[in-house]
Short mmCIF file of C-alpha atoms in Angstrom, two decimals:
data_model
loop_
_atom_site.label_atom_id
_atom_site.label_comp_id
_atom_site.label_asym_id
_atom_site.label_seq_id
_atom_site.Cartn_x
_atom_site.Cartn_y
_atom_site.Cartn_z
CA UNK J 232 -57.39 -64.32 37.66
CA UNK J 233 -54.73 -62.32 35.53
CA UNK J 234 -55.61 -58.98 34.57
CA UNK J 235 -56.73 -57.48 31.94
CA UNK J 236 -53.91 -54.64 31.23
CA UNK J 237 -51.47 -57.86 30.67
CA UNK J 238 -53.14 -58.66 27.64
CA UNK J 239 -53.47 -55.33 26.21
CA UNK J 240 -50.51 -55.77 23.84
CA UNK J 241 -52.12 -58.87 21.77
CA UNK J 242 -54.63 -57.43 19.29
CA UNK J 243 -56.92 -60.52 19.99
CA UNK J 244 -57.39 -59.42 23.29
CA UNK J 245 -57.22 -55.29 23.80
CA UNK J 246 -59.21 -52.66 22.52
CA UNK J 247 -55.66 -50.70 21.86
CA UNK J 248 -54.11 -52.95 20.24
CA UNK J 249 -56.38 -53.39 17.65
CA UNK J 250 -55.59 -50.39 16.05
CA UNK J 251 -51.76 -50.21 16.22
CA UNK J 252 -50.31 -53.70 16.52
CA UNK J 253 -50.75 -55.91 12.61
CA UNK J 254 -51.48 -59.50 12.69
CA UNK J 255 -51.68 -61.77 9.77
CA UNK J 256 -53.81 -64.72 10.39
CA UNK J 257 -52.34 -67.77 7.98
CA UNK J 258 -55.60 -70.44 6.83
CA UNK J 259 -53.73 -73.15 6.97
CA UNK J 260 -55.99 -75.73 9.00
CA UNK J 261 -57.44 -77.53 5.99
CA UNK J 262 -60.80 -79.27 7.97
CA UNK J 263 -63.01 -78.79 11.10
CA UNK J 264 -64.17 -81.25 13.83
CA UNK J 265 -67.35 -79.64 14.15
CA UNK J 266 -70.06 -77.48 12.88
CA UNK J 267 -72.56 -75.82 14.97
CA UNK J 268 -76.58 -76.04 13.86
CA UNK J 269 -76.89 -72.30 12.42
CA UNK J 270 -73.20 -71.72 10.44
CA UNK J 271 -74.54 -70.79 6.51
CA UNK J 272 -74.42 -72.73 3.93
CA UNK J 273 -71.22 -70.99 2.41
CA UNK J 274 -68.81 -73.91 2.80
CA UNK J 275 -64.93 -73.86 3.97
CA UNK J 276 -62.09 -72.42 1.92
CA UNK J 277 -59.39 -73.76 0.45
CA UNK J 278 -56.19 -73.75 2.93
CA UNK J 279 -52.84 -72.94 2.03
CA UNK J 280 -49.68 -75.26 2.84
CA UNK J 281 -47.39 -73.99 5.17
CA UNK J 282 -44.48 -73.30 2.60
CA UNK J 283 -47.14 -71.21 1.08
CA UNK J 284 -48.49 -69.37 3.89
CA UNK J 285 -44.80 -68.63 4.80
CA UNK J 286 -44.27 -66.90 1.56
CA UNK J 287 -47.57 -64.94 1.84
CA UNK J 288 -46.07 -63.55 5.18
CA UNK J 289 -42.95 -62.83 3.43
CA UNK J 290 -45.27 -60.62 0.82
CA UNK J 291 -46.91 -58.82 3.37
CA UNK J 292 -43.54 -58.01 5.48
CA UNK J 293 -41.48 -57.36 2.09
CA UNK J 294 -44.09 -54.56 1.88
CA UNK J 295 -43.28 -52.67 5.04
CA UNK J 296 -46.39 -53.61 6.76
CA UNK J 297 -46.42 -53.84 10.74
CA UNK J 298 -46.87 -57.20 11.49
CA UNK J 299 -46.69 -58.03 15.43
CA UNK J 300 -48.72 -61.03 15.25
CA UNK J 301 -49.19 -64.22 13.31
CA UNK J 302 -52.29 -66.61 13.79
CA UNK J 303 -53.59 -69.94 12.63
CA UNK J 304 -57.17 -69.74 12.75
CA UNK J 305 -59.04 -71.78 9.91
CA UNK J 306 -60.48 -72.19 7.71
CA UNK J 307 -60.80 -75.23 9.90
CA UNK J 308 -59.77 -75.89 13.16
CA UNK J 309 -55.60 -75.81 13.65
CA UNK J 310 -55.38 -78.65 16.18
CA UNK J 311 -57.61 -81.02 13.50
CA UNK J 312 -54.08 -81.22 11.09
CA UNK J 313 -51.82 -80.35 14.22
CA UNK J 314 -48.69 -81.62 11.81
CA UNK J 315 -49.72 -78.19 9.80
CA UNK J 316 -50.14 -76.13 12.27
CA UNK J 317 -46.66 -77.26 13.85
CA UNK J 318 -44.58 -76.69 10.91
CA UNK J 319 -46.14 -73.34 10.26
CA UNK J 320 -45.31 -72.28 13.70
CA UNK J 321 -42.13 -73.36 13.32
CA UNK J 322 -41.93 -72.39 9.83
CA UNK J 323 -43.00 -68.79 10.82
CA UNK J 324 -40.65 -69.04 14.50
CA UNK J 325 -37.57 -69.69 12.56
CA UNK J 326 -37.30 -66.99 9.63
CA UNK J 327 -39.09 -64.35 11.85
CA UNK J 328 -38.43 -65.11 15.54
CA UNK J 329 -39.46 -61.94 16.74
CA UNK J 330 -43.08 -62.23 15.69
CA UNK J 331 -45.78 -63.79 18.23
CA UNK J 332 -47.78 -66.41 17.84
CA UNK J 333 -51.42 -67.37 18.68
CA UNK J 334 -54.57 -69.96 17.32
CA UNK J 335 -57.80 -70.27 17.71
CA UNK J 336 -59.49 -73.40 18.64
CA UNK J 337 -62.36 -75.69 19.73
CA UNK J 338 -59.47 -77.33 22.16
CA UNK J 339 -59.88 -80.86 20.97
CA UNK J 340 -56.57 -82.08 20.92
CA UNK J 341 -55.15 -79.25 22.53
CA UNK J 342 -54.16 -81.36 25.94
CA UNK J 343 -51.71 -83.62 23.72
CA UNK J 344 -49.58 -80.30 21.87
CA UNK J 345 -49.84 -77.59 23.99
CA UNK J 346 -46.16 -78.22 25.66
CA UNK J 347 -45.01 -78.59 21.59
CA UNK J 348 -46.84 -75.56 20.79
CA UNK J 349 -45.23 -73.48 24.25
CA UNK J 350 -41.86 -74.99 22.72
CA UNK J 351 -42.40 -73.60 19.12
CA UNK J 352 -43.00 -70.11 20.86
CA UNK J 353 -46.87 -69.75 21.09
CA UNK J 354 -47.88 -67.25 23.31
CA UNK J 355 -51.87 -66.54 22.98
CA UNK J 356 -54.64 -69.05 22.38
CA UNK J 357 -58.50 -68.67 22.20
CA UNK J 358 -60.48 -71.34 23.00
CA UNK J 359 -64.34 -71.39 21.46
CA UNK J 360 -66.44 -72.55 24.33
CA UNK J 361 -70.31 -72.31 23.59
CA UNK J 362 -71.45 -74.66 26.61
CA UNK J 363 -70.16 -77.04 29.50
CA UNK J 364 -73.55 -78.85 29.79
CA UNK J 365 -73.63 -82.00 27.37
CA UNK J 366 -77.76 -80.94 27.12
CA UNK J 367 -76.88 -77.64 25.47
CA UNK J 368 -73.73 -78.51 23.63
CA UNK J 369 -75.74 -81.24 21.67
CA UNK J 370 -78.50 -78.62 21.06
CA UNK J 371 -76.02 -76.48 19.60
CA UNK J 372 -73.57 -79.02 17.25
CA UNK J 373 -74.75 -80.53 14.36
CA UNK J 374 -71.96 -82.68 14.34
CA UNK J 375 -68.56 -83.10 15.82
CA UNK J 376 -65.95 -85.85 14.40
CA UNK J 377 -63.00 -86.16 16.65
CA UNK J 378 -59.43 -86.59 13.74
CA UNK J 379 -61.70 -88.85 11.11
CA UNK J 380 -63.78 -90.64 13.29
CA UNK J 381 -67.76 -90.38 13.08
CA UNK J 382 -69.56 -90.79 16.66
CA UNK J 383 -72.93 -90.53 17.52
CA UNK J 384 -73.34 -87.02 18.70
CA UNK J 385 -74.22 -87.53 22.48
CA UNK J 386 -70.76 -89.91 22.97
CA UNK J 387 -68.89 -86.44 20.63
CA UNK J 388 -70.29 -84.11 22.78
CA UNK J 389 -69.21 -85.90 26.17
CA UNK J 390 -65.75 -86.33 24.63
CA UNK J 391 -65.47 -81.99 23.31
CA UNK J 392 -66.13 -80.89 27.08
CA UNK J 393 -63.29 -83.36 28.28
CA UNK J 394 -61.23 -82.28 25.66
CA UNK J 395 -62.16 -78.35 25.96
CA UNK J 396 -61.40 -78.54 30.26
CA UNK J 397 -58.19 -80.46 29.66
CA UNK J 398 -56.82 -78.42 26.74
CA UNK J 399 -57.41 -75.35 28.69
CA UNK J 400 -55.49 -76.79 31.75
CA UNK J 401 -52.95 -77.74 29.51
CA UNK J 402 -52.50 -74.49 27.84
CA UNK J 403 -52.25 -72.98 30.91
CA UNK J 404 -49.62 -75.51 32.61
CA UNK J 405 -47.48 -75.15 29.58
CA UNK J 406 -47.28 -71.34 30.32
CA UNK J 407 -49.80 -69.74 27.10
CA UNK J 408 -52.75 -67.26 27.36
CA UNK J 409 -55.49 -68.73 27.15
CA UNK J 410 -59.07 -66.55 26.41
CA UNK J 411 -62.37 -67.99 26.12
CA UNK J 412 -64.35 -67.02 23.05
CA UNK J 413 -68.72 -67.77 23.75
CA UNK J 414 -71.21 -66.86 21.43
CA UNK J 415 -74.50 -66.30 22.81
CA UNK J 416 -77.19 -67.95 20.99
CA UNK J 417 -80.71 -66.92 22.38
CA UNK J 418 -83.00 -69.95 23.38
CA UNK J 419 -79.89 -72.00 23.01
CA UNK J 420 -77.20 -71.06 25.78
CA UNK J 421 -77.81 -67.23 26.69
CA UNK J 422 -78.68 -68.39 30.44
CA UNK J 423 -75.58 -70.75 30.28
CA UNK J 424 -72.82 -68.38 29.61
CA UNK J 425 -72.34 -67.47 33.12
CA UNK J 426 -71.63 -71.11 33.93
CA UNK J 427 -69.28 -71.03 31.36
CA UNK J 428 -67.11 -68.47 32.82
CA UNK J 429 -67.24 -69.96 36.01
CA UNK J 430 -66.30 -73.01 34.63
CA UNK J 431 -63.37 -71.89 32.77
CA UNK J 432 -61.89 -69.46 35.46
CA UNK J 433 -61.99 -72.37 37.85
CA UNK J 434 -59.81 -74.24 34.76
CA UNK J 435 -57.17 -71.36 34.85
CA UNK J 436 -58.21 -69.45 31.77
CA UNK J 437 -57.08 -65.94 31.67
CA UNK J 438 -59.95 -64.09 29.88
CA UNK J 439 -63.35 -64.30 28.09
CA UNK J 440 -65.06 -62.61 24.87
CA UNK J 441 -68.91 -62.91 25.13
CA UNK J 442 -69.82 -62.79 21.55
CA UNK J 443 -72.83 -61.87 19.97
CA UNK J 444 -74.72 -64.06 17.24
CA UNK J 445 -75.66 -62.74 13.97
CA UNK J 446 -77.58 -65.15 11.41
CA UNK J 447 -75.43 -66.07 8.73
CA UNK J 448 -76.96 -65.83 5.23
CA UNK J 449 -77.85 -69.62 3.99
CA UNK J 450 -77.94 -70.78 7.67
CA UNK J 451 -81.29 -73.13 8.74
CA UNK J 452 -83.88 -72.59 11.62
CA UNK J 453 -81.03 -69.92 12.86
CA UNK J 454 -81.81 -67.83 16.63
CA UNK J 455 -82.39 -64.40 15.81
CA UNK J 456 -79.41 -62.23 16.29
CA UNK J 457 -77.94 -61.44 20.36
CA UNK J 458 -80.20 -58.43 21.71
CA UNK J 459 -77.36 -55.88 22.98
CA UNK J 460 -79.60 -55.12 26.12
CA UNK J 461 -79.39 -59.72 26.76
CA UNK J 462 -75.73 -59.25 26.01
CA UNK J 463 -75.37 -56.78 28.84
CA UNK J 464 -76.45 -58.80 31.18
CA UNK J 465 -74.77 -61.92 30.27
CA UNK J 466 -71.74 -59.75 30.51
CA UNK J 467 -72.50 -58.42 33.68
CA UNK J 468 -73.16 -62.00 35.34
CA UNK J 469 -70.03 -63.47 33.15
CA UNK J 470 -68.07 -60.49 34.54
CA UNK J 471 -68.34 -61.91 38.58
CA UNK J 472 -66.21 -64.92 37.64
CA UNK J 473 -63.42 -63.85 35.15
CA UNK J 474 -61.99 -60.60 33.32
CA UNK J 475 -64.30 -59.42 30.35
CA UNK J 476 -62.86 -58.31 26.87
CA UNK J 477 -64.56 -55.03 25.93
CA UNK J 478 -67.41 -55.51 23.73
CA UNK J 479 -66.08 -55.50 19.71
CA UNK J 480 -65.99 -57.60 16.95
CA UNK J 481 -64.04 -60.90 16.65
CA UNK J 482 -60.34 -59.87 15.28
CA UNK J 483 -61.19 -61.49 11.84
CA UNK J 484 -59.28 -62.79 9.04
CA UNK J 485 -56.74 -60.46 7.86
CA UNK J 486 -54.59 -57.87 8.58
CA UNK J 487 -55.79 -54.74 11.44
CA UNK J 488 -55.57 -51.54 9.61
CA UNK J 489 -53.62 -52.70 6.94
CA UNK J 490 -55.30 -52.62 3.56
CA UNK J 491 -55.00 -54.32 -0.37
CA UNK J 492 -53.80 -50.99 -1.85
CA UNK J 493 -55.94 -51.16 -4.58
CA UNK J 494 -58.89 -51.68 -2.40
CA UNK J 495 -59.33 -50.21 0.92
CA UNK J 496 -60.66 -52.77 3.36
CA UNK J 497 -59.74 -56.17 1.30
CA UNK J 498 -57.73 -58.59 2.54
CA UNK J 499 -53.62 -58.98 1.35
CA UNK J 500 -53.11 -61.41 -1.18
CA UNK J 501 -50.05 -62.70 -3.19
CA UNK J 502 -49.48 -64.99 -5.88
CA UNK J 503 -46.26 -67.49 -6.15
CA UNK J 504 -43.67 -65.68 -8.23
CA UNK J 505 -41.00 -67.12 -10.87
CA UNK J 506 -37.17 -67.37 -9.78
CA UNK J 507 -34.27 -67.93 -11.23
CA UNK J 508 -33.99 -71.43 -10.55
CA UNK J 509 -37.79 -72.18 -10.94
CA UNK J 510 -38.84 -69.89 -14.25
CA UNK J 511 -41.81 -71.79 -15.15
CA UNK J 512 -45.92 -72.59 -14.82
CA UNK J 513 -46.67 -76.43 -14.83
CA UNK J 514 -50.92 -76.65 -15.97
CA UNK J 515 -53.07 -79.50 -16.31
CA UNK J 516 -55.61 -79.30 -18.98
CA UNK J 517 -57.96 -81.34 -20.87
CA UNK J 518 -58.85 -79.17 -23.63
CA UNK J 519 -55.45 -76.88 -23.69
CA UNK J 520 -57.78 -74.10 -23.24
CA UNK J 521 -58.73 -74.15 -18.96
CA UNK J 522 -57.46 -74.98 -16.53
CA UNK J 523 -60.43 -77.28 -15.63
CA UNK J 524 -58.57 -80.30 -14.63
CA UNK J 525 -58.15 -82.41 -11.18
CA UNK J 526 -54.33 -83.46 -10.49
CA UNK J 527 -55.39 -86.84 -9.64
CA UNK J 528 -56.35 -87.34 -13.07
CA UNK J 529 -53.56 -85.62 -14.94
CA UNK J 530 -51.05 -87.46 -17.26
CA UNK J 531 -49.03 -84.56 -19.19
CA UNK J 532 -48.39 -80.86 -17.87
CA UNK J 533 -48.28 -78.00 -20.24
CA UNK J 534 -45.36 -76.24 -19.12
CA UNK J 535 -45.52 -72.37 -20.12
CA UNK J 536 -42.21 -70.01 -19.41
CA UNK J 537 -40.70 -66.50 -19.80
CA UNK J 538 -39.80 -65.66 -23.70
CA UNK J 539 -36.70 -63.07 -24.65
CA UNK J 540 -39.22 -60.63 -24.75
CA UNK J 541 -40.56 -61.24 -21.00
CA UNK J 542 -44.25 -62.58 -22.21
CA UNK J 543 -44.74 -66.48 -21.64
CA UNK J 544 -45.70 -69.00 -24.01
CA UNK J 545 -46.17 -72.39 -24.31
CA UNK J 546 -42.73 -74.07 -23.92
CA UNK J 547 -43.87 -77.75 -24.22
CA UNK J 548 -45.55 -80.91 -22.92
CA UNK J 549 -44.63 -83.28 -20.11
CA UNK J 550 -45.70 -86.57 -19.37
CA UNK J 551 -46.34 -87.05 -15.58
CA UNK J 552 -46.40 -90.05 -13.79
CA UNK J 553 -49.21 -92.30 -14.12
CA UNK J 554 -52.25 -92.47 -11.26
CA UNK J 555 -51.90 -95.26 -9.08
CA UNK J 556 -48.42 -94.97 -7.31
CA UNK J 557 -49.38 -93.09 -4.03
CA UNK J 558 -46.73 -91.12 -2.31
CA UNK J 559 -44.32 -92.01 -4.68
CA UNK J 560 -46.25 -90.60 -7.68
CA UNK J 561 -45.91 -86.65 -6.50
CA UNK J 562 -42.33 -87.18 -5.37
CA UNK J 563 -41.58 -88.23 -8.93
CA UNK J 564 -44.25 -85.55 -10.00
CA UNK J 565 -42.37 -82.80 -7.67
CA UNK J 566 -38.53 -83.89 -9.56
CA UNK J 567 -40.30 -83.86 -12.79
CA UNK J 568 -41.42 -79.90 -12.45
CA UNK J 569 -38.51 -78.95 -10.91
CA UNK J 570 -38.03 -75.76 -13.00
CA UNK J 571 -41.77 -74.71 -12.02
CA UNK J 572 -43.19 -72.36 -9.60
CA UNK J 573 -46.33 -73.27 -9.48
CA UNK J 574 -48.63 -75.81 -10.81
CA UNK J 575 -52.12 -74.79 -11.83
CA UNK J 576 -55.09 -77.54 -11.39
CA UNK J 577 -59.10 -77.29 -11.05
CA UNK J 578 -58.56 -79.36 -7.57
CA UNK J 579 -56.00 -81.27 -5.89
CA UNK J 580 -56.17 -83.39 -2.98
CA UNK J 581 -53.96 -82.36 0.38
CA UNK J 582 -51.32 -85.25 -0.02
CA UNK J 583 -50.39 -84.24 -3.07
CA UNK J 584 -50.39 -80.37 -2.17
CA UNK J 585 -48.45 -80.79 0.74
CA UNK J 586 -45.23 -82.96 -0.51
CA UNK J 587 -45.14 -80.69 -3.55
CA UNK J 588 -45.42 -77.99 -1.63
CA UNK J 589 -42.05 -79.15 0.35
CA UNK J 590 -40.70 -79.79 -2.59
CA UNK J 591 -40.80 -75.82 -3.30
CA UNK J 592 -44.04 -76.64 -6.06
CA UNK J 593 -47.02 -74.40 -5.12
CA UNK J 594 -50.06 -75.33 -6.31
CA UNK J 595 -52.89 -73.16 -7.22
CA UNK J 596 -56.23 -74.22 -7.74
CA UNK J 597 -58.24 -72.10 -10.04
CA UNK J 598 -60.79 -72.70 -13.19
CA UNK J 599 -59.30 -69.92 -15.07
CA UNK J 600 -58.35 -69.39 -18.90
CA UNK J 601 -54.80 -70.67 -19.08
CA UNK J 602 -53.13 -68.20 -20.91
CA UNK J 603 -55.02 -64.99 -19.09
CA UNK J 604 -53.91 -66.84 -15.74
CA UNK J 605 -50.15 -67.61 -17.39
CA UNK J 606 -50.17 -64.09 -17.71
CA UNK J 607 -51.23 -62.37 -14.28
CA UNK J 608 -48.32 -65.17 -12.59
CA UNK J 609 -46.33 -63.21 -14.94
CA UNK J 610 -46.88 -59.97 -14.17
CA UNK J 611 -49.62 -59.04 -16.83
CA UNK J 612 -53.65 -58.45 -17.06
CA UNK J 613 -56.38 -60.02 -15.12
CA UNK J 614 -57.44 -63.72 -15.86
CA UNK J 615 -61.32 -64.29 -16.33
CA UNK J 616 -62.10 -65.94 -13.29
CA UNK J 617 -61.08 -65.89 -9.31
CA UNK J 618 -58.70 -68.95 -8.13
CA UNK J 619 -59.58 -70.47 -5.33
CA UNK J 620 -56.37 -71.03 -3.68
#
């Protein structure tokens, strides 16, 4: 059992840390392989592509800001797309190779890349175990869907807890961190947790957060939220079989003490920025007006660029390649908006943003005005409405 002073540095896993180490966690897992009975009814963002999550970083350390730490931790689960993960890591290992690394998992898949991950430089991974019974897993899991696949839920559940006890071994062997993240759910697996630590210690892992549940707004037939007196002694039995985080909340999505600087506890954002070699905005439009349609389904691009003056305007039309092509179609789509920055659509599938995102094409998907949107890319006003990248 390691101790807990060796984790103190990583502000995942120390009370300390928290407050003067910055980590940036990059969403760049695009889809989940499971979703327990009580998450709300909010839905999953929109992930990023790894080129873009890579220039987001660059934002936030152009600024000055104290980034330690980089994690991939949703808005799905990294080790569903490992391919994204992977090149973010690497991505991330090669431009800043001082920084560490960590995820945060369920564990499936985690047996067949942990030695890649140890190789790209991964240091720190949480695993989120909620039961090593198949009885309470499947009262917990609405549904679990190993890559694509859709299994009956008892046969999913028997295959998570394999998966979950050999990706921790794994993690281990390959030479990571590994801490165990359970929420407590009352009725559901409150008198189960201490199994779960023993389970997991016996496995190799290094440390465990008991978390508390709180109802999500939206969410059905939810527990009521973790009594702090129950937590205590889930703790307290939890604690006789492996080292204990303090009690806080989960590290979260953003950046630890570091703020938007117009508002004081939002998250960082950036939007993709002209350069000299790619000056312009590519938009798809069926009315010319906003931005309200799907790349899929797009024929011409209204390409809008920088006048003498520095305000953009509408440079001209492009025809795009026609639907139907596959692959090909946004490599030929990619070549054809080579002097573009970004490409603004009301949805676009991941294929397509992820080769024209290699090809240096960011793609933002928003239902804004056009020319209020043109505009804040550019440096001016506020478009009408949020994008959703």
């Amino acid at each position: 059992m390691s101790t807990f002073a060796e984790n103190t540095s990583h502000p995942c896993f120390g009370m300390t840390a928290r407050k003067t180490v910055g980590r940036l966690h990059l969403p760049v897992a695009p889809r989940a392989n499971a979703r327990v009975r009580f998450a709300g009814g909010n839905g999953t963002k929109p992930a990023m592509m790894p080129e873009e999550a890579l220039a987001w970083l660059d934002h936030v350390m152009e600024q000055g800001k104290p980034i330690s730490i980089v994690g991939i931790t949703g808005p799905g689960d990294p080790l569903t797309s490992p391919e994204l993960t992977l090149r973010t890591l690497r991505l991330v290992r090669e431009k800043y190779p001082e920084l560490s690394l960590c995820l945060t998992t369920l564990g499936m898949n985690g047996a067949e890349y942990a030695e890649e991950l140890a190789e790209v430089g991964l240091s720190h991974v949480t695993v989120l175990v909620d039961a090593v019974d198949p009885e309470v897993a499947e009262n917990l899991y609405a549904w679990i869907r190993p890559a694509k696949r859709t299994l009956p839920l008892k046969e999913a559940v028997a295959l998570l807890l394999t998966d979950q006890s050999r990706s921790v071994s794994a993690f281990k062997k390959a030479g990571i961190t590994v801490k165990i993240n359970t929420t407590v759910y009352p009725g559901y697996n409150a008198g189960h947790v201490e199994k779960i630590a023993s389970t997991m210690a016996g496995l190799g892992a290094d440390i465990m957060a008991v978390v508390p549940f709180h109802p999500e707004e939206g969410a059905e037939d939810a527990p009521q939220a973790t009594d702090m007196e129950l937590l205590s002694e889930i703790r307290d039995r939890a604690a006789r079989h492996i080292d204990l985080m303090p009690t806080f909340n989960e590290c979260g999505e953003n950046l630890v003490g570091l703020d938007a600087p117009d508002k004081p506890g939002a998250p960082v954002t950036v939007l993709p920025k002209p350069t000299k070699e790619r000056p312009n905005v590519a938009v798809v439009s069926s009315t010319g007006m906003d931005i309200d349609l799907h790349l899929g389904h797009a024929i011409k691009a209204m390409i809008y660029g920088p006048r003498g003056d520095g305000l953009a305007c509408l440079l001209g039309v492009r025809d795009l390649p026609e639907p139907g092509s596959g692959t090909q179609r946004w490599e030929t789509l990619a070549d054809t908006l080579g002097d573009c920055f970004v490409l603004l659509t009301a949805s676009a599938g991941e294929n397509p943003r992820k080769i024209l995102s290699r090809k240096g094409l960011s793609v933002l998907i928003t239902d804004g005005e056009i020319e209020g949107t043109v505009d804040v890319l550019y440096g001016g006003g506020k478009k009408g409405k949020k994008n959703k990248k």
